[in-house]
Coordinates of C-alpha atoms in Angstrom, one line a residue:
M12 CA -5.9 -175.4 -2.7
I13 CA -6.9 -176.6 -6.2
G14 CA -5.0 -179.5 -7.8
K15 CA -4.5 -180.9 -11.2
D16 CA -7.3 -183.0 -12.4
S17 CA -8.1 -185.1 -15.4
L18 CA -11.2 -183.3 -16.6
G19 CA -12.0 -185.5 -19.6
M20 CA -13.5 -182.6 -21.6
E21 CA -12.3 -179.0 -22.0
N22 CA -15.6 -177.3 -22.0
G23 CA -17.4 -179.5 -19.4
N24 CA -19.9 -177.7 -17.2
C25 CA -19.9 -179.1 -13.7
E26 CA -22.3 -176.4 -12.3
K27 CA -25.0 -178.9 -11.3
S28 CA -23.0 -182.0 -10.8
A29 CA -23.4 -183.9 -7.5
N30 CA -20.1 -185.8 -7.9
I31 CA -16.6 -184.7 -8.8
T32 CA -15.2 -185.4 -12.2
V33 CA -14.0 -189.0 -12.7
G34 CA -10.2 -189.1 -12.6
A35 CA -9.8 -186.1 -10.4
E36 CA -6.8 -186.6 -8.0
P37 CA -6.2 -184.9 -4.6
A38 CA -2.4 -185.2 -4.5
V39 CA -1.5 -181.8 -5.9
S40 CA -4.2 -180.1 -3.8
A41 CA -2.9 -181.7 -0.7
A42 CA 0.7 -180.8 -1.6
M43 CA -0.3 -177.1 -2.2
F44 CA -2.2 -177.1 1.1
A45 CA 0.8 -178.4 3.1
T46 CA 3.2 -176.0 1.3
G47 CA 1.0 -173.0 1.8
V48 CA 0.5 -173.7 5.6
V49 CA 4.2 -174.4 6.2
G50 CA 5.3 -171.4 4.2
N51 CA 3.0 -168.9 5.9
V52 CA 3.8 -170.3 9.4
L53 CA 7.5 -170.0 8.8
A54 CA 7.1 -166.5 7.4
L55 CA 5.3 -165.5 10.6
V56 CA 8.1 -167.0 12.7
V57 CA 10.7 -165.0 10.6
L58 CA 8.7 -161.8 11.2
A59 CA 8.5 -162.5 14.9
A60 CA 12.2 -163.1 15.1
H61 CA 12.8 -159.8 13.2
R62 CA 10.7 -157.9 15.7
R63 CA 12.4 -159.4 18.7
D64 CA 15.6 -157.9 17.5
S65 CA 16.0 -154.6 19.4
R66 CA 17.3 -152.9 16.3
N67 CA 14.2 -153.6 14.3
K68 CA 11.1 -151.9 15.5
A69 CA 7.7 -152.9 14.0
S70 CA 7.1 -150.6 11.1
L71 CA 4.0 -149.8 9.0
F72 CA 5.4 -151.9 6.2
H73 CA 6.0 -155.0 8.5
I74 CA 2.5 -154.7 9.9
L75 CA 1.1 -154.8 6.3
V76 CA 3.4 -157.8 5.5
S77 CA 2.1 -159.5 8.6
G78 CA -1.5 -158.9 7.6
L79 CA -0.8 -160.3 4.1
I80 CA 0.8 -163.5 5.5
V81 CA -2.0 -164.0 8.0
C82 CA -4.6 -163.4 5.3
D83 CA -2.9 -166.0 3.0
L84 CA -2.7 -168.5 5.9
L85 CA -6.3 -168.1 6.8
G86 CA -7.3 -168.5 3.1
T87 CA -5.3 -171.7 2.8
V88 CA -6.6 -173.1 6.1
L89 CA -10.2 -172.4 5.4
I90 CA -10.5 -173.2 1.7
S91 CA -8.3 -176.2 1.2
P92 CA -10.2 -178.5 3.7
M93 CA -13.4 -177.9 1.7
V94 CA -11.5 -179.0 -1.5
L95 CA -10.0 -182.0 0.2
A96 CA -13.4 -183.0 1.7
A97 CA -14.9 -183.1 -1.8
Y98 CA -12.0 -185.3 -3.0
S99 CA -12.2 -187.6 0.0
T100 CA -16.0 -188.2 -0.4
G101 CA -16.2 -188.0 -4.2
R102 CA -19.1 -185.6 -3.8
S103 CA -19.1 -182.0 -5.2
L104 CA -19.1 -178.9 -3.0
R105 CA -22.6 -178.2 -4.2
D106 CA -23.7 -181.7 -3.0
L107 CA -21.9 -181.1 0.3
G108 CA -23.6 -177.7 0.8
L109 CA -20.2 -175.9 0.8
C110 CA -20.4 -174.2 -2.6
R111 CA -21.4 -170.7 -1.3
C112 CA -18.9 -170.9 1.5
C113 CA -16.1 -171.8 -0.9
A114 CA -17.1 -169.1 -3.4
F115 CA -17.2 -166.4 -0.6
A116 CA -13.9 -167.5 0.9
M117 CA -12.0 -167.5 -2.4
A118 CA -13.4 -164.1 -3.5
F119 CA -12.8 -162.6 0.0
F120 CA -9.3 -163.7 0.6
G121 CA -8.2 -163.0 -3.0
L122 CA -9.6 -159.4 -2.8
T123 CA -8.3 -158.7 0.7
S124 CA -4.7 -159.9 -0.2
M125 CA -4.7 -157.6 -3.2
L126 CA -5.9 -154.6 -1.2
I127 CA -3.1 -155.3 1.4
L128 CA -0.5 -155.6 -1.4
L129 CA -1.7 -152.3 -2.9
A130 CA -1.3 -150.7 0.6
M131 CA 2.3 -152.1 0.8
A132 CA 3.1 -150.6 -2.6
L133 CA 1.5 -147.2 -1.6
E134 CA 3.4 -147.2 1.7
R135 CA 6.7 -147.7 -0.1
C136 CA 5.8 -145.1 -2.7
L137 CA 5.1 -142.4 -0.1
S138 CA 8.1 -143.4 2.0
I139 CA 10.5 -143.0 -0.9
G140 CA 8.8 -140.3 -3.0
C141 CA 7.3 -138.1 -0.3
P142 CA 9.4 -138.7 2.9
Y143 CA 8.2 -135.6 4.7
L144 CA 4.5 -136.3 4.2
Y145 CA 5.1 -140.0 5.1
R146 CA 6.9 -139.2 8.4
R147 CA 4.2 -136.7 9.4
H148 CA 1.1 -138.8 8.6
A149 CA 2.0 -142.5 8.3
S150 CA 2.1 -144.6 11.4
K151 CA 1.7 -148.1 12.7
R152 CA -1.9 -147.1 13.6
C153 CA -2.6 -146.6 9.9
G154 CA -1.8 -150.3 9.2
L155 CA -3.8 -151.5 12.2
L156 CA -6.8 -149.6 10.9
A157 CA -6.3 -150.4 7.2
I158 CA -6.3 -154.1 7.5
P159 CA -9.7 -154.4 9.3
A160 CA -11.1 -151.8 6.8
F161 CA -9.9 -154.0 3.9
C162 CA -11.5 -157.0 5.4
A163 CA -14.8 -155.1 6.0
F164 CA -14.9 -153.8 2.4
S165 CA -14.0 -157.3 0.9
G166 CA -16.6 -158.9 3.2
L167 CA -19.4 -156.6 2.1
F168 CA -18.5 -156.8 -1.6
C169 CA -18.1 -160.6 -1.6
C170 CA -21.3 -161.3 0.4
L171 CA -23.5 -159.6 -2.3
P172 CA -24.2 -162.9 -4.1
L173 CA -25.6 -164.2 -0.8
L174 CA -28.0 -161.3 -0.8
G175 CA -29.2 -161.9 -4.4
I176 CA -26.8 -159.6 -6.3
G177 CA -24.5 -161.7 -8.4
Q178 CA -24.3 -165.5 -8.5
V179 CA -21.8 -168.2 -7.5
A180 CA -21.2 -171.3 -9.5
Q181 CA -19.6 -174.7 -9.2
Y182 CA -16.7 -175.3 -11.5
C183 CA -15.1 -178.5 -12.8
P184 CA -14.1 -180.9 -11.3
G185 CA -16.7 -180.0 -8.7
T186 CA -14.1 -179.2 -6.0
W187 CA -14.3 -175.4 -6.1
C188 CA -16.9 -172.6 -6.4
F189 CA -16.5 -169.0 -7.3
I190 CA -18.4 -166.0 -8.7
R191 CA -20.1 -167.1 -11.9
M192 CA -18.0 -165.8 -14.8
W193 CA -20.2 -166.6 -17.8
G194 CA -22.9 -164.0 -18.1
R195 CA -25.3 -164.3 -21.0
P196 CA -28.1 -166.2 -19.3
L197 CA -27.7 -164.0 -16.2
S198 CA -29.8 -161.0 -15.4
L199 CA -28.1 -157.6 -15.8
Q200 CA -27.4 -157.1 -12.1
H201 CA -25.6 -160.5 -11.9
R202 CA -23.5 -159.7 -14.9
V203 CA -22.7 -156.3 -13.6
Y204 CA -21.5 -157.8 -10.4
S205 CA -19.1 -160.3 -12.1
L206 CA -17.7 -157.5 -14.2
S207 CA -17.4 -155.3 -11.2
Y208 CA -15.2 -157.9 -9.5
A209 CA -13.0 -158.1 -12.7
V210 CA -12.8 -154.3 -13.0
L211 CA -11.8 -154.0 -9.3
L212 CA -9.0 -156.6 -9.8
K213 CA -7.8 -154.7 -12.8
L214 CA -7.7 -151.4 -10.9
L215 CA -5.8 -153.0 -8.1
I216 CA -3.3 -154.5 -10.5
V217 CA -2.7 -151.3 -12.4
S218 CA -2.5 -149.2 -9.2
T219 CA 0.0 -151.6 -7.6
L220 CA 2.2 -151.6 -10.7
L221 CA 2.2 -147.8 -10.9
C222 CA 3.2 -147.5 -7.2
N223 CA 6.0 -150.1 -7.6
V224 CA 7.3 -148.5 -10.7
S225 CA 7.5 -145.1 -8.9
V226 CA 9.4 -146.8 -6.0
I227 CA 11.9 -148.4 -8.4
V228 CA 12.5 -145.1 -10.3
N229 CA 13.0 -143.2 -7.0
L230 CA 15.3 -145.8 -5.6
C231 CA 17.4 -146.0 -8.8
R232 CA 17.9 -142.2 -8.6
M233 CA 18.9 -142.5 -5.0
Y234 CA 21.4 -145.2 -5.7
Q235 CA 22.8 -143.3 -8.7
K236 CA 23.4 -140.3 -6.4
Q237 CA 25.1 -142.4 -3.8
R238 CA 27.4 -144.1 -6.3
T239 CA 28.4 -140.7 -7.6
R240 CA 29.2 -139.6 -4.0
R241 CA 31.3 -142.8 -3.5
C242 CA 33.2 -142.1 -6.6
S243 CA 33.8 -138.6 -5.5
R244 CA 35.0 -139.8 -2.1
S245 CA 37.5 -142.1 -3.7
V246 CA 39.0 -139.1 -5.5
H247 CA 38.7 -136.8 -2.5
P248 CA 38.9 -139.0 0.6
G249 CA 37.5 -137.4 3.7
G250 CA 34.8 -135.4 2.0
G251 CA 31.2 -136.1 1.3
D252 CA 28.4 -138.0 2.9
R253 CA 29.5 -141.2 4.6
R254 CA 26.1 -142.7 5.2
P255 CA 25.7 -146.3 4.0
P256 CA 23.1 -147.0 1.3
P257 CA 19.6 -147.8 2.7
A258 CA 19.8 -151.6 2.6
E259 CA 16.3 -151.8 4.2
E260 CA 14.8 -149.9 1.3
V261 CA 16.5 -152.4 -1.1
D262 CA 15.0 -155.3 0.8
H263 CA 11.5 -153.8 0.6
L264 CA 11.9 -153.0 -3.1
I265 CA 13.0 -156.6 -3.9
L266 CA 10.2 -158.1 -1.9
L267 CA 7.6 -155.8 -3.5
A268 CA 9.0 -156.4 -7.0
I269 CA 8.9 -160.2 -6.8
V270 CA 5.5 -160.3 -4.9
T271 CA 4.0 -157.9 -7.5
V272 CA 5.2 -160.1 -10.4
T273 CA 3.7 -163.2 -8.9
F274 CA 0.6 -161.2 -8.0
V275 CA 0.1 -160.0 -11.6
A276 CA 0.9 -163.5 -13.1
C277 CA -1.6 -165.2 -10.7
S278 CA -4.4 -162.6 -11.0
V279 CA -4.5 -161.5 -14.6
P280 CA -5.9 -164.9 -16.0
L281 CA -8.9 -164.7 -13.7
T282 CA -9.6 -161.1 -14.7
V283 CA -9.4 -162.0 -18.4
R284 CA -11.7 -165.0 -17.9
A285 CA -14.3 -162.8 -16.2
Y286 CA -14.3 -160.3 -19.1
I287 CA -14.6 -163.1 -21.7
G288 CA -17.4 -164.8 -19.7
A289 CA -19.5 -161.7 -19.7
I290 CA -19.1 -161.2 -23.5
Y291 CA -19.5 -164.6 -25.1
E292 CA -22.4 -167.0 -25.1
E293 CA -22.5 -169.8 -22.5
Q294 CA -22.4 -172.5 -25.1
S295 CA -18.9 -171.4 -26.2
H296 CA -17.6 -170.8 -22.7
N297 CA -14.4 -172.7 -21.8
H298 CA -14.9 -173.9 -18.3
Y299 CA -11.5 -175.6 -18.3
A300 CA -9.8 -172.2 -18.9
D301 CA -11.7 -170.9 -15.8
L302 CA -10.2 -173.8 -13.8
Q303 CA -6.7 -172.9 -15.0
A304 CA -7.3 -169.2 -14.0
L305 CA -8.4 -170.3 -10.5
R306 CA -5.3 -172.5 -10.2
C307 CA -3.2 -169.5 -11.0
L308 CA -4.9 -167.4 -8.3
S309 CA -4.5 -170.2 -5.8
F310 CA -0.7 -170.2 -6.2
N311 CA -0.4 -166.6 -5.0
P312 CA -0.8 -167.3 -1.2
I313 CA 1.6 -170.2 -1.5
I314 CA 4.4 -168.3 -3.3
D315 CA 4.3 -165.1 -1.2
P316 CA 5.5 -166.4 2.1
W317 CA 8.3 -168.4 0.5
V318 CA 9.5 -165.3 -1.3
F319 CA 9.6 -163.5 2.1
I320 CA 11.4 -166.4 3.8
I321 CA 14.1 -166.7 1.1
L322 CA 14.7 -163.0 0.9
N323 CA 15.2 -162.8 4.7
T324 CA 18.1 -165.4 4.8
S325 CA 21.5 -163.9 5.5
K326 CA 23.2 -165.3 2.5
V327 CA 20.6 -164.0 0.0
K328 CA 20.7 -160.6 1.7
K329 CA 24.5 -160.4 1.5
T330 CA 24.4 -161.4 -2.2
L331 CA 21.8 -158.8 -3.1
S332 CA 23.6 -156.2 -1.1
R333 CA 26.8 -156.7 -3.1
I334 CA 24.9 -156.6 -6.4
L335 CA 22.7 -153.6 -5.7
C336 CA 24.7 -151.6 -3.1

C-alpha cells in the first residue's frame, strides 16, 4: 500500500504534480503489499481448513469473516500495484492517469470493509443478546446477500466524484489519490460529499463499538454465571449444568475485540482529517498529516488477516481458553 517517504516539506501540496516527491522510497510500500497478500491468502487457507472439518459448519459469522478477508485481499492487490507503478516510473498517479481509479478503490474497499466489520459485530450482538431472534431470522443466506449489498452501496457512494459530486485529489508524494479532504475552495456539494464520507465513517465506528461492548457485557455475564455454577458443583458434585463454556463465543469475541481496536486506530485519523479539512483554509492545511492518516488506514487490511491467523493457532487457543474459561 503506502510507504514511508521523505516528503521534504510538511505542508507540501502534490495535487498537480506530474512527478513523485524526490526522496520517496518504495521499500515499505512493497513490504506492506507482500505482507498483506501473504496474510490474506493464509487467512483464506485457514478458513478453508476450518470448513473442511466436519465439526465446523460454515456459519454466518464465518461467511462475513471470509468476505472481510477477500475484500482486504482485493483492495491490496488492486491498489498496491498502482502505488508501485508510480514509484517505479517516478511519475505521479495523476500523470499516469490512475488518480481517479486509486481514489475510488481506496474509498470503496475502506468503506466496504467497515460495513462488513459492522455486520460481524451486529451478528455477534444478536447471537449473544437475542438468541431466539437470531436463530429464527439469521442464516448463511443473510451473509451471502449482505456482502453484495455492501459492495453495491459502497460502489454507488464512492463513484459520485466520477459523476461530478465531490472531488478526488492527489496527495504527497504523488503515489496515492483519495477524496479531497480540504474544502474551502470547493463548492458546497463537493464539501458536503467529503463531510458525508467522514460522518459515515464515524457512524460505522460508533455503531461497531456499541455492538462489541454489548457482546462483551453479555459474555462476561454468561461466564460469571458459569463460574458460579462450577463453584456450586465443586461443593455439591453431581448437580448443576455440566455443559462446557462456549469456547467458540470466546474466539469470536477476542477476534472482534482485536479487529475493532485496529479498525478504530486505523480509521479515526482519516475521519479527523476530513473534518479539519472542511473547516480550515487550504493555505493552513497539513497535507503531510493527510498522508499519515492514509497510512493508518492502509494498515488495516494488513493487520486483520494476521490477527485471524494467530488467533486460530492451537497454542494460542489453548492459552486463551485457560485464561478466559
